Each structure stands twice: as C-alpha cells, then as structure tokens.
JSON list of C-alpha atoms in Angstrom, two decimals:
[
{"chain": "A", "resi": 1, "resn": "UNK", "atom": "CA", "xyz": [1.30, -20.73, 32.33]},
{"chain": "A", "resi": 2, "resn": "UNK", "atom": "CA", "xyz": [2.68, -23.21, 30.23]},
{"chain": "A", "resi": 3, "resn": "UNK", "atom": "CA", "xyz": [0.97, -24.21, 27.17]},
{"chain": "A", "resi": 4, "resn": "UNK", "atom": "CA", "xyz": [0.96, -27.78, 25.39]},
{"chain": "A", "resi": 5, "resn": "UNK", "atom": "CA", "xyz": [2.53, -28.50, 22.52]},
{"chain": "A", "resi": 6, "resn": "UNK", "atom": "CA", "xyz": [0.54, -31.05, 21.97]},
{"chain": "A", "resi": 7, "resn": "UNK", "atom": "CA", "xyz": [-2.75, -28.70, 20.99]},
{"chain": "A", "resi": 8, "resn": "UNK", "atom": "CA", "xyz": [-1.14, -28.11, 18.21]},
{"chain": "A", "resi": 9, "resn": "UNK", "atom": "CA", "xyz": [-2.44, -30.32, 14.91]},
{"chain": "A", "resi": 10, "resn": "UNK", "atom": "CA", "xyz": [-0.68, -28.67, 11.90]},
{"chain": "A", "resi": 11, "resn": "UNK", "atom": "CA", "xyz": [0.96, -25.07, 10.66]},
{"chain": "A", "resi": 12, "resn": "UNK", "atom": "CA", "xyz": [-0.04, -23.06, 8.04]},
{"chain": "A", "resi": 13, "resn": "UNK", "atom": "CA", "xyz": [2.35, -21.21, 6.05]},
{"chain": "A", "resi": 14, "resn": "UNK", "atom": "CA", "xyz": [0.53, -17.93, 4.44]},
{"chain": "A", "resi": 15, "resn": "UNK", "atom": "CA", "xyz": [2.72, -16.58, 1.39]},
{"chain": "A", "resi": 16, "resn": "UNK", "atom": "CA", "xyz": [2.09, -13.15, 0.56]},
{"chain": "A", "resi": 17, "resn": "UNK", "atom": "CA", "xyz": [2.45, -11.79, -2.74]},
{"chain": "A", "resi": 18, "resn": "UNK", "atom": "CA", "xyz": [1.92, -9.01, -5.54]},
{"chain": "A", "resi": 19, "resn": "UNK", "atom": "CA", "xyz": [1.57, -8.17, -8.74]},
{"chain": "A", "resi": 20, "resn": "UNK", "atom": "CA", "xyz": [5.16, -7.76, -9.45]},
{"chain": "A", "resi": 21, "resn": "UNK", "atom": "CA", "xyz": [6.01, -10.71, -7.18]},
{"chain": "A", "resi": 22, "resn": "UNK", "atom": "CA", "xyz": [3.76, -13.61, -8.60]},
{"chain": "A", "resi": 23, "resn": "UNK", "atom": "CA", "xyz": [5.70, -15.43, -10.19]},
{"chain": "A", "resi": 24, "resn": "UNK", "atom": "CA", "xyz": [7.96, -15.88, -7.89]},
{"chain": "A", "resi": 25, "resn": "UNK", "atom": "CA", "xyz": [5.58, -16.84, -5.15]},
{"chain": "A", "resi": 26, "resn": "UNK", "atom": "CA", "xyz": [4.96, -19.46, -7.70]},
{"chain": "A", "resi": 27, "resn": "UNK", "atom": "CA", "xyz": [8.44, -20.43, -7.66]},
{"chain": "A", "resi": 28, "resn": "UNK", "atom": "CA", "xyz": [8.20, -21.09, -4.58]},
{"chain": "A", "resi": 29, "resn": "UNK", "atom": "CA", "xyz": [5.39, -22.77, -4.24]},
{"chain": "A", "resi": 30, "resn": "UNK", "atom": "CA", "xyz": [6.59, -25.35, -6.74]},
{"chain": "A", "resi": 31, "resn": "UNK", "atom": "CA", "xyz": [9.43, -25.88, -4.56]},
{"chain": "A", "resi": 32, "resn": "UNK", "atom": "CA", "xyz": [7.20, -26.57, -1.69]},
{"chain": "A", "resi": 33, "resn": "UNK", "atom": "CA", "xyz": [5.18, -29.10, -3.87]},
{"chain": "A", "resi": 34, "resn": "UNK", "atom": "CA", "xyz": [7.79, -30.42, -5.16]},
{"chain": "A", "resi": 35, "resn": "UNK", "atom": "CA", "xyz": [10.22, -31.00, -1.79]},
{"chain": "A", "resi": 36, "resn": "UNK", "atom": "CA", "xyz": [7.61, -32.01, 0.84]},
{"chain": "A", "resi": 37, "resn": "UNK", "atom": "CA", "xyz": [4.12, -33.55, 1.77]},
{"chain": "A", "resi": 38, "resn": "UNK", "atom": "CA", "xyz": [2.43, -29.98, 1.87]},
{"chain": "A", "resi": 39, "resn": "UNK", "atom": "CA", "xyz": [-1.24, -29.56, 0.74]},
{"chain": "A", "resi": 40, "resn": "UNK", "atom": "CA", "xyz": [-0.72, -26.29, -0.66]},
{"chain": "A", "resi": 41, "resn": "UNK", "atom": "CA", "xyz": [-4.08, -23.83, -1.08]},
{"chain": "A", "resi": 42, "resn": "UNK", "atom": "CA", "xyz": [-5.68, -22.13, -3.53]},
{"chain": "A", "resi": 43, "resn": "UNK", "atom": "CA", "xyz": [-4.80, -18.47, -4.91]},
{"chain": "A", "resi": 44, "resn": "UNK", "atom": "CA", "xyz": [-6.00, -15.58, -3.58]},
{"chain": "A", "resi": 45, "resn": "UNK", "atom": "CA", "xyz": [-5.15, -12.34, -5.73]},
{"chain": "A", "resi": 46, "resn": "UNK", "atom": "CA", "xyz": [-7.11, -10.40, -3.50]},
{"chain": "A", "resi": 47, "resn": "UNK", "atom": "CA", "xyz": [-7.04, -9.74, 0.30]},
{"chain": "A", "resi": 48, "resn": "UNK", "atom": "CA", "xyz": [-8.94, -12.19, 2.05]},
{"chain": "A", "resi": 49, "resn": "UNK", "atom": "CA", "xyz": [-9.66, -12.82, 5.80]},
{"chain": "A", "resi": 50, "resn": "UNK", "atom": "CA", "xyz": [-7.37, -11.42, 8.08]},
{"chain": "A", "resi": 51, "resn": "UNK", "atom": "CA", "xyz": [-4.76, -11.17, 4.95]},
{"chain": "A", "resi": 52, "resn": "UNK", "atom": "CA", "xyz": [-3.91, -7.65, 3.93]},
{"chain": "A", "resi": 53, "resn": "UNK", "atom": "CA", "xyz": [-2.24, -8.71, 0.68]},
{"chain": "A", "resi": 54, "resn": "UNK", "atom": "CA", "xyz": [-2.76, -11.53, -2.00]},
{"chain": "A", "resi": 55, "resn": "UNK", "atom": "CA", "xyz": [-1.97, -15.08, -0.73]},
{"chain": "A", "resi": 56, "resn": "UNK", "atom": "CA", "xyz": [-1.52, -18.82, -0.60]},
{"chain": "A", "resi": 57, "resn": "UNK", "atom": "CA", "xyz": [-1.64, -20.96, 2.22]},
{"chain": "A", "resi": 58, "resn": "UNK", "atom": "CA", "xyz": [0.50, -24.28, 2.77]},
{"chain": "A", "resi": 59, "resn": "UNK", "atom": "CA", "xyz": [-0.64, -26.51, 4.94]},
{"chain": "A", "resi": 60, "resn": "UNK", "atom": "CA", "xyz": [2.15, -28.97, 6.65]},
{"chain": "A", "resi": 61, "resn": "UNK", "atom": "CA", "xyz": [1.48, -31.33, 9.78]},
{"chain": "A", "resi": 62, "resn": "UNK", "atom": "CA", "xyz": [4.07, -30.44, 13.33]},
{"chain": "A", "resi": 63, "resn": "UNK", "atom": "CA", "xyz": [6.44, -33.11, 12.24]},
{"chain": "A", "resi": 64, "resn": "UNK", "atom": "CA", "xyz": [7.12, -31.53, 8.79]},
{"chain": "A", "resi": 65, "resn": "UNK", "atom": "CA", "xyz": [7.62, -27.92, 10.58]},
{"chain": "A", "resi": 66, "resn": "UNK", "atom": "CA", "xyz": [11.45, -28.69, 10.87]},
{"chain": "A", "resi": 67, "resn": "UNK", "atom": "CA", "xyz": [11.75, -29.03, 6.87]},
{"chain": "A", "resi": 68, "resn": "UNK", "atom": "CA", "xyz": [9.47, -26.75, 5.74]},
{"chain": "A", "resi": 69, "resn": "UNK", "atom": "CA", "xyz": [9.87, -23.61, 7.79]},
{"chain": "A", "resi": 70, "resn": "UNK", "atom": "CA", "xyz": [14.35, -23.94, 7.17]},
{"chain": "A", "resi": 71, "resn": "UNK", "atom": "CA", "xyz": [13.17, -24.60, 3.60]},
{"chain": "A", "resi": 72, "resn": "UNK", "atom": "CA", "xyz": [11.24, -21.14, 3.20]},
{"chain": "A", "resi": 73, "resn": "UNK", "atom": "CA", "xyz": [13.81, -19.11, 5.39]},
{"chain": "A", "resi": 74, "resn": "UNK", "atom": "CA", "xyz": [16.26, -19.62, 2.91]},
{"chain": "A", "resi": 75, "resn": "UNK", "atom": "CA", "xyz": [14.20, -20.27, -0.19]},
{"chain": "A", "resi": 76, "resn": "UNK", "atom": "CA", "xyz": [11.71, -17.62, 0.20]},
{"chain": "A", "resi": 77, "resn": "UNK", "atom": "CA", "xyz": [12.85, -15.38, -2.46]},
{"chain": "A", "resi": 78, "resn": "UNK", "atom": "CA", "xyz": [12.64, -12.11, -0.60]},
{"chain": "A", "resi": 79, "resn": "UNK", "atom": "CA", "xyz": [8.48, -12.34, -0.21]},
{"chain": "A", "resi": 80, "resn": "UNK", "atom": "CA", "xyz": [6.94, -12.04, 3.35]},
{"chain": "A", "resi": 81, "resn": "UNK", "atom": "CA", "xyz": [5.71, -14.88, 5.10]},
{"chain": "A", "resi": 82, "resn": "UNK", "atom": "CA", "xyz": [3.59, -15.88, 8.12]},
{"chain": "A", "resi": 83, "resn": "UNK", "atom": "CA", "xyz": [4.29, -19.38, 10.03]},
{"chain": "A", "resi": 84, "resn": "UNK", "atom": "CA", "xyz": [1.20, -20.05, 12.40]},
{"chain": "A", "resi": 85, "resn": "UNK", "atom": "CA", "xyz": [0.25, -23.27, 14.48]},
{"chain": "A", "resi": 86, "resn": "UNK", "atom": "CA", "xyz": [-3.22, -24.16, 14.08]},
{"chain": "A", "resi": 87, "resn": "UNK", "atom": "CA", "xyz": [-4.33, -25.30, 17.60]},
{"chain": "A", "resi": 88, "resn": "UNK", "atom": "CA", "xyz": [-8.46, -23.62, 17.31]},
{"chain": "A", "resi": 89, "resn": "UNK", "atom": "CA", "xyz": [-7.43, -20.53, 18.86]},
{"chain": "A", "resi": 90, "resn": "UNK", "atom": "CA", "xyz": [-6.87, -18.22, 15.18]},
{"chain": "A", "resi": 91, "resn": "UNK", "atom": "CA", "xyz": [-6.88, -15.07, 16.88]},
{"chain": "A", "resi": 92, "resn": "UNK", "atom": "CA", "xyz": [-4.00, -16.27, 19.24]},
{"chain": "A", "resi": 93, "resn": "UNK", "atom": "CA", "xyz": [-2.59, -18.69, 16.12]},
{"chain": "A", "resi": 94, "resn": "UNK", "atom": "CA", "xyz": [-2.32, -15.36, 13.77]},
{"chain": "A", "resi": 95, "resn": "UNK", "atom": "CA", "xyz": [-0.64, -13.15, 16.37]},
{"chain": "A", "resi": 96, "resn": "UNK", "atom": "CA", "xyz": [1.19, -13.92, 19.87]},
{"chain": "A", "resi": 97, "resn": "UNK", "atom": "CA", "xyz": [2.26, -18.10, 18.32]},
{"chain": "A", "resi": 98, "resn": "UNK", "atom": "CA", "xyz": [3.45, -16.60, 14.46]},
{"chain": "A", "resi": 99, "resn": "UNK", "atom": "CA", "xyz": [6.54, -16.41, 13.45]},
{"chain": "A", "resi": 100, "resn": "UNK", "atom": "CA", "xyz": [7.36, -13.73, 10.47]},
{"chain": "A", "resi": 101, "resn": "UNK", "atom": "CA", "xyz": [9.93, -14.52, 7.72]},
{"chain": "A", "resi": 102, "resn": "UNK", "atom": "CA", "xyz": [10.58, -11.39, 5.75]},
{"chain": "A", "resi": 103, "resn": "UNK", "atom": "CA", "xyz": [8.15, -8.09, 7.07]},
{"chain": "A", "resi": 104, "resn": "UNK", "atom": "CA", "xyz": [5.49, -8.49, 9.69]},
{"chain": "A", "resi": 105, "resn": "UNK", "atom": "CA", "xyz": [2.20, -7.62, 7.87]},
{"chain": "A", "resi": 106, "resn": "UNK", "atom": "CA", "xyz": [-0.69, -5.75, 9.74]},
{"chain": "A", "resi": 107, "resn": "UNK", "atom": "CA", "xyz": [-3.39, -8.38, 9.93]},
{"chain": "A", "resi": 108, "resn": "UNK", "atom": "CA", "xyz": [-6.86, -7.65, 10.03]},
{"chain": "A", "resi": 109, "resn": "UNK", "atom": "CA", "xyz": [-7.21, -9.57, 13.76]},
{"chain": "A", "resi": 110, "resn": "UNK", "atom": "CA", "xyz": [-11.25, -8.21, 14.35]},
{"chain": "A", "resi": 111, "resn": "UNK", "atom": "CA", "xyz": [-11.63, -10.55, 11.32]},
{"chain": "A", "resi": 112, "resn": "UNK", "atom": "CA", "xyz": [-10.80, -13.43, 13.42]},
{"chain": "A", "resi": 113, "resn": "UNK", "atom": "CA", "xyz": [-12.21, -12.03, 16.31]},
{"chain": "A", "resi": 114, "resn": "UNK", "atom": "CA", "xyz": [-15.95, -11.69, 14.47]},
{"chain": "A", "resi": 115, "resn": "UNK", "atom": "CA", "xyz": [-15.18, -15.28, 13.45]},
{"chain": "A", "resi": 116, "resn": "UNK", "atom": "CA", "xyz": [-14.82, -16.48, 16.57]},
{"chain": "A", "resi": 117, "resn": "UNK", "atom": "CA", "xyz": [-17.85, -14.74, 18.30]},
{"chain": "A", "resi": 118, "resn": "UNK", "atom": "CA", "xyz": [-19.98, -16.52, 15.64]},
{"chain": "A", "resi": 119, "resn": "UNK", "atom": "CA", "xyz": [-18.81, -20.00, 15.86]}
]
C-alpha cells in the first residue's frame, strides 16, 4: 500500500554525539543555525528516549528536507545521524521511514512503543 506523503508535517534530524566528539557536534550545529530555518533542540549529554547516545535534535519543515539533509551528508563531520519524518506514527518514524547518515544506532524502539500504548 502506498503511503501519503502528505502525512508528513516536518523531519527531525537527531545528532549523536560523545565526549570526544562534542565539539564538533557543535560545529555542526552552528552550521545548521547558521545556514537554514531549523529550530534546533536542546542538549542531551545523556541517553534519552529511544536515543542510545547523547543528542540534539533539529527540527526542519518537508520543504527544507532538500537543504538540510545534502547539507549534513557532506557536513556532518564523521558523527552518526538519524533523518526521520514526523507523521504521529514514532515507532514507524524512528525505524522502517529513517534514513542513517554515518552508523545505524540500535534504538531503544519499546520506548516508543510504551509511549504509544499510553497516549
């Protein structure tokens, strides 16, 4: 079955880090600031969610996706990224409609699942 594009109302870019790779996961994150209309999230030096490392999220509406996502393939410094749609569906959003850039992480999917039970 075909699915709409349509369902889907923005992206979210997560941007894994580490110690060792902060500051450049800063870097680019002032690129993204800097380059495009992005509402970029807050730190997170700790797993969080369904996130098995420390992250940021950037936040970027459908019509930005053919900027941003170019911009991070080639800008992304070597750090690990996931590209999701956000269309109300996270568990399918954070696994069968992601794209990777760099390693695929093992996310913690029953964390989305629990999530989704309760709302």
């Amino acid at each position: 079955m075909e699915e709409d594009t349509t369902e889907i109302v923005g992206f979210h870019a997560h941007v894994y880090f580490d110690t060792a790779t902060r500051d450049i996961a800063a870097h680019v994150r002032e690129g993204l600031g800097g380059r495009f209309d992005v509402k970029l999230g807050r730190w997170f030096d700790q797993p969080i969610g369904p996130h098995p490392k420390s992250m940021y999220q950037v936040a970027f509406l459908p019509n930005q996706f053919d900027k941003v996502v170019p911009w991070l393939m080639l800008n992304r410094q070597g750090l690990d990224i996931l590209v999701h749609p956000e269309t109300g569906d996270d568990v399918a959003d954070h696994t069968h409609r992601s794209l990777w850039l760099g390693n695929k992480l093992d996310l913690n999917i029953d964390f989305l699942r629990q999530i989704t039970k309760h709302s």
